[in-house]
PDB file of C-alpha atoms in Angstrom:
ATOM      1  CA  MET A   1     -18.693 -46.338  15.031  1.00  0.00           C
ATOM      2  CA  THR A   2     -16.230 -43.720  13.817  1.00  0.00           C
ATOM      3  CA  ASP A   3     -16.898 -40.003  14.026  1.00  0.00           C
ATOM      4  CA  PRO A   4     -19.039 -38.743  11.127  1.00  0.00           C
ATOM      5  CA  ILE A   5     -17.296 -37.112   8.207  1.00  0.00           C
ATOM      6  CA  LEU A   6     -20.351 -34.842   7.877  1.00  0.00           C
ATOM      7  CA  SER A   7     -22.948 -33.761  10.456  1.00  0.00           C
ATOM      8  CA  VAL A   8     -25.841 -31.671   9.134  1.00  0.00           C
ATOM      9  CA  ARG A   9     -28.129 -29.954  11.613  1.00  0.00           C
ATOM     10  CA  ASP A  10     -31.290 -27.897  11.024  1.00  0.00           C
ATOM     11  CA  LEU A  11     -30.351 -26.971   7.460  1.00  0.00           C
ATOM     12  CA  ALA A  12     -32.862 -24.508   6.015  1.00  0.00           C
ATOM     13  CA  LYS A  13     -33.143 -22.649   2.731  1.00  0.00           C
ATOM     14  CA  THR A  14     -35.704 -20.119   1.505  1.00  0.00           C
ATOM     15  CA  ILE A  15     -35.913 -18.899  -2.087  1.00  0.00           C
ATOM     16  CA  THR A  16     -37.708 -15.678  -3.016  1.00  0.00           C
ATOM     17  CA  LEU A  17     -39.326 -15.782  -6.461  1.00  0.00           C
ATOM     18  CA  HIS A  18     -39.212 -12.123  -7.483  1.00  0.00           C
ATOM     19  CA  ILE A  19     -40.755 -12.931 -10.869  1.00  0.00           C
ATOM     20  CA  LEU A  20     -43.840 -14.142  -8.951  1.00  0.00           C
ATOM     21  CA  GLY A  21     -44.214 -11.029  -6.852  1.00  0.00           C
ATOM     22  CA  GLY A  22     -41.843 -12.033  -4.073  1.00  0.00           C
ATOM     23  CA  ARG A  23     -43.442 -15.389  -3.331  1.00  0.00           C
ATOM     24  CA  GLN A  24     -41.245 -17.520  -1.060  1.00  0.00           C
ATOM     25  CA  VAL A  25     -40.626 -21.258  -1.302  1.00  0.00           C
ATOM     26  CA  HIS A  26     -38.826 -23.381   1.290  1.00  0.00           C
ATOM     27  CA  PRO A  27     -36.875 -26.212  -0.372  1.00  0.00           C
ATOM     28  CA  LEU A  28     -35.198 -27.176   2.929  1.00  0.00           C
ATOM     29  CA  ARG A  29     -36.814 -27.021   6.354  1.00  0.00           C
ATOM     30  CA  GLY A  30     -34.649 -28.127   9.266  1.00  0.00           C
ATOM     31  CA  VAL A  31     -32.811 -31.036   7.609  1.00  0.00           C
ATOM     32  CA  SER A  32     -30.497 -33.034   9.938  1.00  0.00           C
ATOM     33  CA  PHE A  33     -28.449 -36.207   9.423  1.00  0.00           C
ATOM     34  CA  ASP A  34     -24.970 -37.712   9.871  1.00  0.00           C
ATOM     35  CA  LEU A  35     -22.743 -39.337   7.247  1.00  0.00           C
ATOM     36  CA  GLN A  36     -19.987 -41.812   8.078  1.00  0.00           C
ATOM     37  CA  PRO A  37     -16.745 -42.294   6.073  1.00  0.00           C
ATOM     38  CA  GLY A  38     -17.407 -44.778   3.276  1.00  0.00           C
ATOM     39  CA  GLU A  39     -21.179 -44.584   3.714  1.00  0.00           C
ATOM     40  CA  PHE A  40     -23.601 -44.227   0.797  1.00  0.00           C
ATOM     41  CA  LEU A  41     -26.672 -42.150   1.666  1.00  0.00           C
ATOM     42  CA  ALA A  42     -29.448 -42.200  -0.953  1.00  0.00           C
ATOM     43  CA  VAL A  43     -31.789 -39.198  -1.108  1.00  0.00           C
ATOM     44  CA  VAL A  44     -35.257 -39.785  -2.534  1.00  0.00           C
ATOM     45  CA  GLY A  45     -38.507 -37.871  -2.755  1.00  0.00           C
ATOM     46  CA  PRO A  46     -40.951 -36.323  -5.231  1.00  0.00           C
ATOM     47  CA  SER A  47     -39.964 -33.678  -7.746  1.00  0.00           C
ATOM     48  CA  GLY A  48     -39.492 -30.314  -6.039  1.00  0.00           C
ATOM     49  CA  ALA A  49     -39.085 -31.883  -2.591  1.00  0.00           C
ATOM     50  CA  GLY A  50     -35.673 -30.258  -1.968  1.00  0.00           C
ATOM     51  CA  LYS A  51     -33.248 -33.017  -2.983  1.00  0.00           C
ATOM     52  CA  SER A  52     -31.088 -30.964  -5.363  1.00  0.00           C
ATOM     53  CA  SER A  53     -31.254 -27.996  -3.000  1.00  0.00           C
ATOM     54  CA  LEU A  54     -29.683 -30.171  -0.317  1.00  0.00           C
ATOM     55  CA  LEU A  55     -26.692 -31.089  -2.488  1.00  0.00           C
ATOM     56  CA  LYS A  56     -26.236 -27.518  -3.690  1.00  0.00           C
ATOM     57  CA  ALA A  57     -26.369 -26.168  -0.141  1.00  0.00           C
ATOM     58  CA  LEU A  58     -23.698 -28.638   0.971  1.00  0.00           C
ATOM     59  CA  TYR A  59     -21.519 -27.751  -2.034  1.00  0.00           C
ATOM     60  CA  ARG A  60     -22.226 -24.057  -1.363  1.00  0.00           C
ATOM     61  CA  THR A  61     -23.639 -23.199  -4.757  1.00  0.00           C
ATOM     62  CA  TYR A  62     -26.754 -22.387  -2.715  1.00  0.00           C
ATOM     63  CA  VAL A  63     -26.351 -20.233   0.372  1.00  0.00           C
ATOM     64  CA  ALA A  64     -28.358 -21.728   3.239  1.00  0.00           C
ATOM     65  CA  ASP A  65     -30.375 -19.503   5.564  1.00  0.00           C
ATOM     66  CA  ALA A  66     -29.804 -21.472   8.754  1.00  0.00           C
ATOM     67  CA  GLY A  67     -28.259 -24.587  10.213  1.00  0.00           C
ATOM     68  CA  SER A  68     -24.810 -26.122   9.983  1.00  0.00           C
ATOM     69  CA  ALA A  69     -22.940 -28.757   7.952  1.00  0.00           C
ATOM     70  CA  MET A  70     -19.868 -29.741   9.961  1.00  0.00           C
ATOM     71  CA  PHE A  71     -17.292 -31.448   7.717  1.00  0.00           C
ATOM     72  CA  ARG A  72     -14.277 -33.285   9.119  1.00  0.00           C
ATOM     73  CA  THR A  73     -11.364 -32.439   6.818  1.00  0.00           C
ATOM     74  CA  ALA A  74      -8.350 -34.599   5.968  1.00  0.00           C
ATOM     75  CA  SER A  75      -6.294 -32.633   8.494  1.00  0.00           C
ATOM     76  CA  GLY A  76      -8.715 -33.565  11.276  1.00  0.00           C
ATOM     77  CA  ALA A  77     -10.151 -30.062  11.598  1.00  0.00           C
ATOM     78  CA  THR A  78     -13.940 -29.614  11.544  1.00  0.00           C
ATOM     79  CA  VAL A  79     -15.369 -26.797   9.428  1.00  0.00           C
ATOM     80  CA  ASP A  80     -18.903 -25.629   8.682  1.00  0.00           C
ATOM     81  CA  LEU A  81     -19.408 -25.931   4.928  1.00  0.00           C
ATOM     82  CA  LEU A  82     -22.159 -23.329   5.136  1.00  0.00           C
ATOM     83  CA  ARG A  83     -19.904 -20.646   6.584  1.00  0.00           C
ATOM     84  CA  VAL A  84     -16.229 -21.221   5.803  1.00  0.00           C
ATOM     85  CA  PRO A  85     -14.554 -18.432   3.784  1.00  0.00           C
ATOM     86  CA  GLU A  86     -14.881 -18.645   0.007  1.00  0.00           C
ATOM     87  CA  ARG A  87     -11.199 -19.456  -0.411  1.00  0.00           C
ATOM     88  CA  GLU A  88     -11.556 -22.484   1.880  1.00  0.00           C
ATOM     89  CA  ILE A  89     -14.658 -23.838   0.154  1.00  0.00           C
ATOM     90  CA  ILE A  90     -12.835 -23.581  -3.184  1.00  0.00           C
ATOM     91  CA  ARG A  91      -9.902 -25.530  -1.713  1.00  0.00           C
ATOM     92  CA  LEU A  92     -12.232 -28.187  -0.332  1.00  0.00           C
ATOM     93  CA  ARG A  93     -13.938 -28.573  -3.708  1.00  0.00           C
ATOM     94  CA  ARG A  94     -10.558 -29.037  -5.348  1.00  0.00           C
ATOM     95  CA  GLU A  95      -9.054 -31.413  -2.786  1.00  0.00           C
ATOM     96  CA  GLU A  96     -11.730 -33.138  -0.669  1.00  0.00           C
ATOM     97  CA  MET A  97     -15.247 -32.937  -2.082  1.00  0.00           C
ATOM     98  CA  ARG A  98     -16.836 -33.153  -5.503  1.00  0.00           C
ATOM     99  CA  TYR A  99     -20.285 -32.589  -6.998  1.00  0.00           C
ATOM    100  CA  VAL A 100     -21.549 -34.586  -9.963  1.00  0.00           C
ATOM    101  CA  SER A 101     -24.546 -32.968 -11.620  1.00  0.00           C
ATOM    102  CA  GLN A 102     -27.057 -35.007 -13.573  1.00  0.00           C
ATOM    103  CA  PHE A 103     -25.827 -33.480 -16.829  1.00  0.00           C
ATOM    104  CA  LEU A 104     -22.210 -32.938 -17.843  1.00  0.00           C
ATOM    105  CA  LYS A 105     -21.128 -29.304 -17.786  1.00  0.00           C
ATOM    106  CA  ALA A 106     -17.867 -29.278 -19.710  1.00  0.00           C
ATOM    107  CA  PRO A 107     -16.057 -26.404 -21.429  1.00  0.00           C
ATOM    108  CA  PRO A 108     -16.587 -26.386 -25.216  1.00  0.00           C
ATOM    109  CA  ARG A 109     -13.836 -27.740 -27.491  1.00  0.00           C
ATOM    110  CA  ILE A 110     -12.049 -29.533 -24.633  1.00  0.00           C
ATOM    111  CA  PRO A 111     -11.502 -33.276 -25.297  1.00  0.00           C
ATOM    112  CA  ALA A 112     -13.031 -35.728 -22.837  1.00  0.00           C
ATOM    113  CA  VAL A 113      -9.619 -36.918 -21.639  1.00  0.00           C
ATOM    114  CA  ASP A 114      -8.678 -33.357 -20.675  1.00  0.00           C
ATOM    115  CA  VAL A 115     -12.022 -32.749 -18.979  1.00  0.00           C
ATOM    116  CA  VAL A 116     -11.249 -35.675 -16.682  1.00  0.00           C
ATOM    117  CA  ALA A 117      -7.541 -34.859 -16.356  1.00  0.00           C
ATOM    118  CA  SER A 118      -8.336 -31.324 -15.163  1.00  0.00           C
ATOM    119  CA  VAL A 119      -9.301 -32.767 -11.762  1.00  0.00           C
ATOM    120  CA  LEU A 120      -5.715 -34.010 -11.383  1.00  0.00           C
ATOM    121  CA  THR A 121      -3.867 -31.080 -12.904  1.00  0.00           C
ATOM    122  CA  GLY A 122      -5.846 -28.810 -10.587  1.00  0.00           C
ATOM    123  CA  ARG A 123      -4.178 -30.648  -7.716  1.00  0.00           C
ATOM    124  CA  GLY A 124      -0.689 -30.152  -9.139  1.00  0.00           C
ATOM    125  CA  ILE A 125      -0.247 -33.493 -10.949  1.00  0.00           C
ATOM    126  CA  ALA A 126       1.808 -33.322 -14.149  1.00  0.00           C
ATOM    127  CA  VAL A 127      -0.209 -33.141 -17.362  1.00  0.00           C
ATOM    128  CA  ALA A 128       1.199 -36.375 -18.834  1.00  0.00           C
ATOM    129  CA  GLU A 129       0.379 -38.412 -15.735  1.00  0.00           C
ATOM    130  CA  ALA A 130      -3.011 -36.757 -15.402  1.00  0.00           C
ATOM    131  CA  ARG A 131      -3.937 -37.615 -19.002  1.00  0.00           C
ATOM    132  CA  THR A 132      -2.791 -41.213 -18.557  1.00  0.00           C
ATOM    133  CA  ARG A 133      -4.902 -41.665 -15.438  1.00  0.00           C
ATOM    134  CA  ALA A 134      -7.853 -39.898 -17.086  1.00  0.00           C
ATOM    135  CA  ALA A 135      -7.643 -42.223 -20.090  1.00  0.00           C
ATOM    136  CA  GLU A 136      -7.657 -45.245 -17.781  1.00  0.00           C
ATOM    137  CA  SER A 137     -10.673 -43.921 -15.889  1.00  0.00           C
ATOM    138  CA  LEU A 138     -12.582 -43.321 -19.116  1.00  0.00           C
ATOM    139  CA  ALA A 139     -11.635 -46.721 -20.550  1.00  0.00           C
ATOM    140  CA  THR A 140     -12.981 -48.417 -17.423  1.00  0.00           C
ATOM    141  CA  LEU A 141     -16.339 -46.845 -18.278  1.00  0.00           C
ATOM    142  CA  ARG A 142     -16.136 -47.929 -21.925  1.00  0.00           C
ATOM    143  CA  ILE A 143     -15.178 -44.528 -23.310  1.00  0.00           C
ATOM    144  CA  GLY A 144     -12.601 -45.629 -25.903  1.00  0.00           C
ATOM    145  CA  THR A 145      -9.647 -43.733 -27.321  1.00  0.00           C
ATOM    146  CA  ASP A 146     -11.663 -42.410 -30.269  1.00  0.00           C
ATOM    147  CA  LEU A 147     -14.132 -40.714 -27.941  1.00  0.00           C
ATOM    148  CA  GLN A 148     -11.503 -39.666 -25.404  1.00  0.00           C
ATOM    149  CA  THR A 149     -10.069 -37.177 -27.893  1.00  0.00           C
ATOM    150  CA  SER A 150     -13.506 -35.941 -28.961  1.00  0.00           C
ATOM    151  CA  TYR A 151     -15.612 -33.194 -27.418  1.00  0.00           C
ATOM    152  CA  PRO A 152     -18.186 -34.295 -24.815  1.00  0.00           C
ATOM    153  CA  ALA A 153     -20.730 -31.853 -26.256  1.00  0.00           C
ATOM    154  CA  LEU A 154     -20.999 -34.258 -29.200  1.00  0.00           C
ATOM    155  CA  PHE A 155     -21.590 -37.323 -27.016  1.00  0.00           C
ATOM    156  CA  SER A 156     -24.837 -39.088 -26.244  1.00  0.00           C
ATOM    157  CA  GLY A 157     -26.437 -38.520 -22.846  1.00  0.00           C
ATOM    158  CA  GLY A 158     -25.147 -41.835 -21.537  1.00  0.00           C
ATOM    159  CA  GLU A 159     -21.603 -41.129 -22.760  1.00  0.00           C
ATOM    160  CA  GLN A 160     -21.650 -37.706 -21.156  1.00  0.00           C
ATOM    161  CA  GLN A 161     -22.824 -39.232 -17.887  1.00  0.00           C
ATOM    162  CA  ARG A 162     -19.942 -41.713 -17.952  1.00  0.00           C
ATOM    163  CA  VAL A 163     -17.467 -38.860 -18.524  1.00  0.00           C
ATOM    164  CA  ASN A 164     -19.015 -37.124 -15.523  1.00  0.00           C
ATOM    165  CA  VAL A 165     -18.504 -40.206 -13.352  1.00  0.00           C
ATOM    166  CA  ALA A 166     -14.957 -40.729 -14.651  1.00  0.00           C
ATOM    167  CA  ARG A 167     -14.126 -37.156 -13.686  1.00  0.00           C
ATOM    168  CA  ALA A 168     -15.537 -37.733 -10.203  1.00  0.00           C
ATOM    169  CA  LEU A 169     -13.703 -40.994  -9.602  1.00  0.00           C
ATOM    170  CA  VAL A 170     -10.351 -40.484 -11.336  1.00  0.00           C
ATOM    171  CA  ASP A 171      -9.156 -39.336  -7.909  1.00  0.00           C
ATOM    172  CA  PRO A 172     -11.979 -40.166  -5.469  1.00  0.00           C
ATOM    173  CA  PRO A 173     -12.657 -37.354  -2.966  1.00  0.00           C
ATOM    174  CA  ARG A 174     -13.498 -37.801   0.696  1.00  0.00           C
ATOM    175  CA  LEU A 175     -17.061 -36.545   0.074  1.00  0.00           C
ATOM    176  CA  LEU A 176     -18.913 -37.111  -3.196  1.00  0.00           C
ATOM    177  CA  LEU A 177     -22.302 -35.544  -3.999  1.00  0.00           C
ATOM    178  CA  LEU A 178     -24.151 -37.128  -6.921  1.00  0.00           C
ATOM    179  CA  ASP A 179     -27.340 -36.069  -8.673  1.00  0.00           C
ATOM    180  CA  GLU A 180     -28.806 -39.090 -10.524  1.00  0.00           C
ATOM    181  CA  PRO A 181     -25.415 -40.594 -11.520  1.00  0.00           C
ATOM    182  CA  THR A 182     -26.887 -43.499 -13.548  1.00  0.00           C
ATOM    183  CA  SER A 183     -30.130 -42.062 -14.961  1.00  0.00           C
ATOM    184  CA  ALA A 184     -29.015 -42.189 -18.632  1.00  0.00           C
ATOM    185  CA  LEU A 185     -27.190 -45.537 -18.499  1.00  0.00           C
ATOM    186  CA  ASP A 186     -28.140 -49.006 -19.681  1.00  0.00           C
ATOM    187  CA  THR A 187     -27.954 -51.984 -17.335  1.00  0.00           C
ATOM    188  CA  GLU A 188     -24.350 -52.936 -18.158  1.00  0.00           C
ATOM    189  CA  ASN A 189     -22.988 -49.426 -17.744  1.00  0.00           C
ATOM    190  CA  ARG A 190     -24.994 -48.857 -14.556  1.00  0.00           C
ATOM    191  CA  ALA A 191     -23.355 -51.962 -13.117  1.00  0.00           C
ATOM    192  CA  ARG A 192     -19.900 -50.668 -14.073  1.00  0.00           C
ATOM    193  CA  VAL A 193     -20.566 -47.302 -12.434  1.00  0.00           C
ATOM    194  CA  LEU A 194     -21.907 -48.907  -9.275  1.00  0.00           C
ATOM    195  CA  ASP A 195     -18.877 -51.186  -9.047  1.00  0.00           C
ATOM    196  CA  LEU A 196     -16.617 -48.117  -9.214  1.00  0.00           C
ATOM    197  CA  LEU A 197     -18.663 -46.341  -6.577  1.00  0.00           C
ATOM    198  CA  ARG A 198     -18.387 -49.357  -4.294  1.00  0.00           C
ATOM    199  CA  GLU A 199     -14.609 -49.389  -4.827  1.00  0.00           C
ATOM    200  CA  ALA A 200     -14.447 -45.724  -3.844  1.00  0.00           C
ATOM    201  CA  GLN A 201     -16.563 -46.485  -0.774  1.00  0.00           C
ATOM    202  CA  GLY A 202     -14.067 -49.165   0.195  1.00  0.00           C
ATOM    203  CA  ARG A 203     -11.319 -46.542   0.122  1.00  0.00           C
ATOM    204  CA  GLY A 204     -13.354 -44.322   2.442  1.00  0.00           C
ATOM    205  CA  THR A 205     -15.275 -41.998   0.110  1.00  0.00           C
ATOM    206  CA  ALA A 206     -18.583 -40.943   1.674  1.00  0.00           C
ATOM    207  CA  MET A 207     -21.401 -40.316  -0.796  1.00  0.00           C
ATOM    208  CA  ILE A 208     -24.763 -38.600  -0.892  1.00  0.00           C
ATOM    209  CA  ALA A 209     -26.742 -39.351  -4.050  1.00  0.00           C
ATOM    210  CA  ILE A 210     -30.142 -38.416  -5.389  1.00  0.00           C
ATOM    211  CA  LEU A 211     -31.669 -41.581  -6.828  1.00  0.00           C
ATOM    212  CA  HIS A 212     -34.941 -42.462  -8.521  1.00  0.00           C
ATOM    213  CA  ASP A 213     -34.076 -46.047  -9.424  1.00  0.00           C
ATOM    214  CA  LEU A 214     -35.092 -48.404  -6.622  1.00  0.00           C
ATOM    215  CA  GLU A 215     -32.994 -51.232  -8.040  1.00  0.00           C
ATOM    216  CA  VAL A 216     -29.834 -49.099  -7.985  1.00  0.00           C
ATOM    217  CA  LEU A 217     -30.676 -47.859  -4.514  1.00  0.00           C
ATOM    218  CA  ARG A 218     -31.044 -51.353  -3.078  1.00  0.00           C
ATOM    219  CA  VAL A 219     -27.705 -52.390  -4.564  1.00  0.00           C
ATOM    220  CA  ILE A 220     -25.614 -49.440  -3.386  1.00  0.00           C
ATOM    221  CA  ALA A 221     -27.239 -47.553  -0.500  1.00  0.00           C
ATOM    222  CA  ASP A 222     -26.456 -48.026   3.183  1.00  0.00           C
ATOM    223  CA  ARG A 223     -29.112 -45.605   4.397  1.00  0.00           C
ATOM    224  CA  VAL A 224     -31.911 -43.615   2.827  1.00  0.00           C
ATOM    225  CA  LEU A 225     -33.152 -40.104   3.471  1.00  0.00           C
ATOM    226  CA  VAL A 226     -36.660 -39.337   2.201  1.00  0.00           C
ATOM    227  CA  ILE A 227     -37.453 -35.640   1.676  1.00  0.00           C
ATOM    228  CA  GLU A 228     -40.935 -34.274   1.091  1.00  0.00           C
ATOM    229  CA  ASP A 229     -41.696 -30.547   0.934  1.00  0.00           C
ATOM    230  CA  GLY A 230     -38.288 -29.726   2.414  1.00  0.00           C
ATOM    231  CA  HIS A 231     -38.740 -32.003   5.451  1.00  0.00           C
ATOM    232  CA  ILE A 232     -37.157 -35.354   6.224  1.00  0.00           C
ATOM    233  CA  THR A 233     -40.024 -37.806   6.494  1.00  0.00           C
ATOM    234  CA  GLN A 234     -37.932 -40.989   6.767  1.00  0.00           C
ATOM    235  CA  TYR A 235     -34.263 -41.661   7.538  1.00  0.00           C
ATOM    236  CA  GLY A 236     -32.686 -45.027   8.166  1.00  0.00           C
ATOM    237  CA  PRO A 237     -31.424 -48.321   6.703  1.00  0.00           C
ATOM    238  CA  VAL A 238     -32.789 -49.399   3.337  1.00  0.00           C
ATOM    239  CA  SER A 239     -34.764 -52.244   4.929  1.00  0.00           C
ATOM    240  CA  GLU A 240     -36.743 -49.837   7.113  1.00  0.00           C
ATOM    241  CA  ILE A 241     -37.864 -47.389   4.422  1.00  0.00           C
ATOM    242  CA  VAL A 242     -41.305 -47.287   2.824  1.00  0.00           C
ATOM    243  CA  PHE A 243     -40.417 -45.989  -0.609  1.00  0.00           C
ATOM    244  CA  PRO A 244     -42.449 -43.381  -2.532  1.00  0.00           C
ATOM    245  CA  ASP A 245     -44.608 -44.737  -5.336  1.00  0.00           C
ATOM    246  CA  ASP A 246     -42.802 -42.741  -8.046  1.00  0.00           C
ATOM    247  CA  LEU A 247     -39.484 -44.601  -7.691  1.00  0.00           C
ATOM    248  CA  ASP A 248     -38.485 -46.643 -10.751  1.00  0.00           C
ATOM    249  CA  ALA A 249     -38.400 -50.343  -9.824  1.00  0.00           C
ATOM    250  CA  GLY A 250     -35.732 -51.083 -12.464  1.00  0.00           C
ATOM    251  CA  THR A 251     -35.386 -54.132 -14.715  1.00  0.00           C
ATOM    252  CA  GLY A 252     -34.338 -56.725 -12.161  1.00  0.00           C
ATOM    253  CA  GLU A 253     -31.201 -57.421 -14.261  1.00  0.00           C
ATOM    254  CA  LEU A 254     -28.685 -55.349 -12.312  1.00  0.00           C
ATOM    255  CA  ALA A 255     -25.796 -57.407 -10.945  1.00  0.00           C
ATOM    256  CA  VAL A 256     -23.022 -55.650  -9.072  1.00  0.00           C
ATOM    257  CA  SER A 257     -20.143 -57.297  -7.269  1.00  0.00           C
ATOM    258  CA  GLY A 258     -20.313 -56.735  -3.532  1.00  0.00           C
ATOM    259  CA  GLY A 259     -23.836 -55.323  -3.665  1.00  0.00           C
ATOM    260  CA  HIS A 260     -26.393 -55.390  -0.868  1.00  0.00           C
ATOM    261  CA  ALA A 261     -28.591 -58.420  -0.546  1.00  0.00           C
TER     262      ALA A 261
END
């Protein structure tokens, strides 16, 4: 087995709710796991268990209280995502890691094609090439030319989610964090997204995704991490996990090339 691209140890986060008289909640309590290049790790658990807090702590939009998240960069250096200087975390977000929230957060009055192209122009790629590649990425997800020049704020939830995925995969990063990437999609579009994620996996992209759809999870995940009340209660291959009762079983119609049996 290769060296992990990410090793998380004893990750902890406490939030003080000043509006509730200083009450403290603990969304993460000593979370530890490893992630291999090209591996898909599904994160499941009840609402409020700490799933989104985990992704935000790794992306550094939440500041963790304790622990480490050692990330092996493209240069071969290993850095702690929880503690690297702000300039370095910004560089890593631009060049090596990406976060896909459940809902698209796009600037107003920016066409969808430019929302996706901004990932490439931010890395120094010429605008014309970036827009061409962005258009191809959107077309793969059935966002046609009429919508590509429209504003995502006017799109349906499913269309916005596909723009979000296109932006993430137009230039797949080494580490991709996803919060419910298929929650608003129908069966056909879910299958398209999962095919693209599998292609990115094949090129070495490691992924951590919050999922509530058991059918999607069984198709795409290599391992599963179950979080309850900030603790890991299960961690291992899909076949070894006893899944929480609140997971959506899906329709049974999902067919993805190269999926898990």
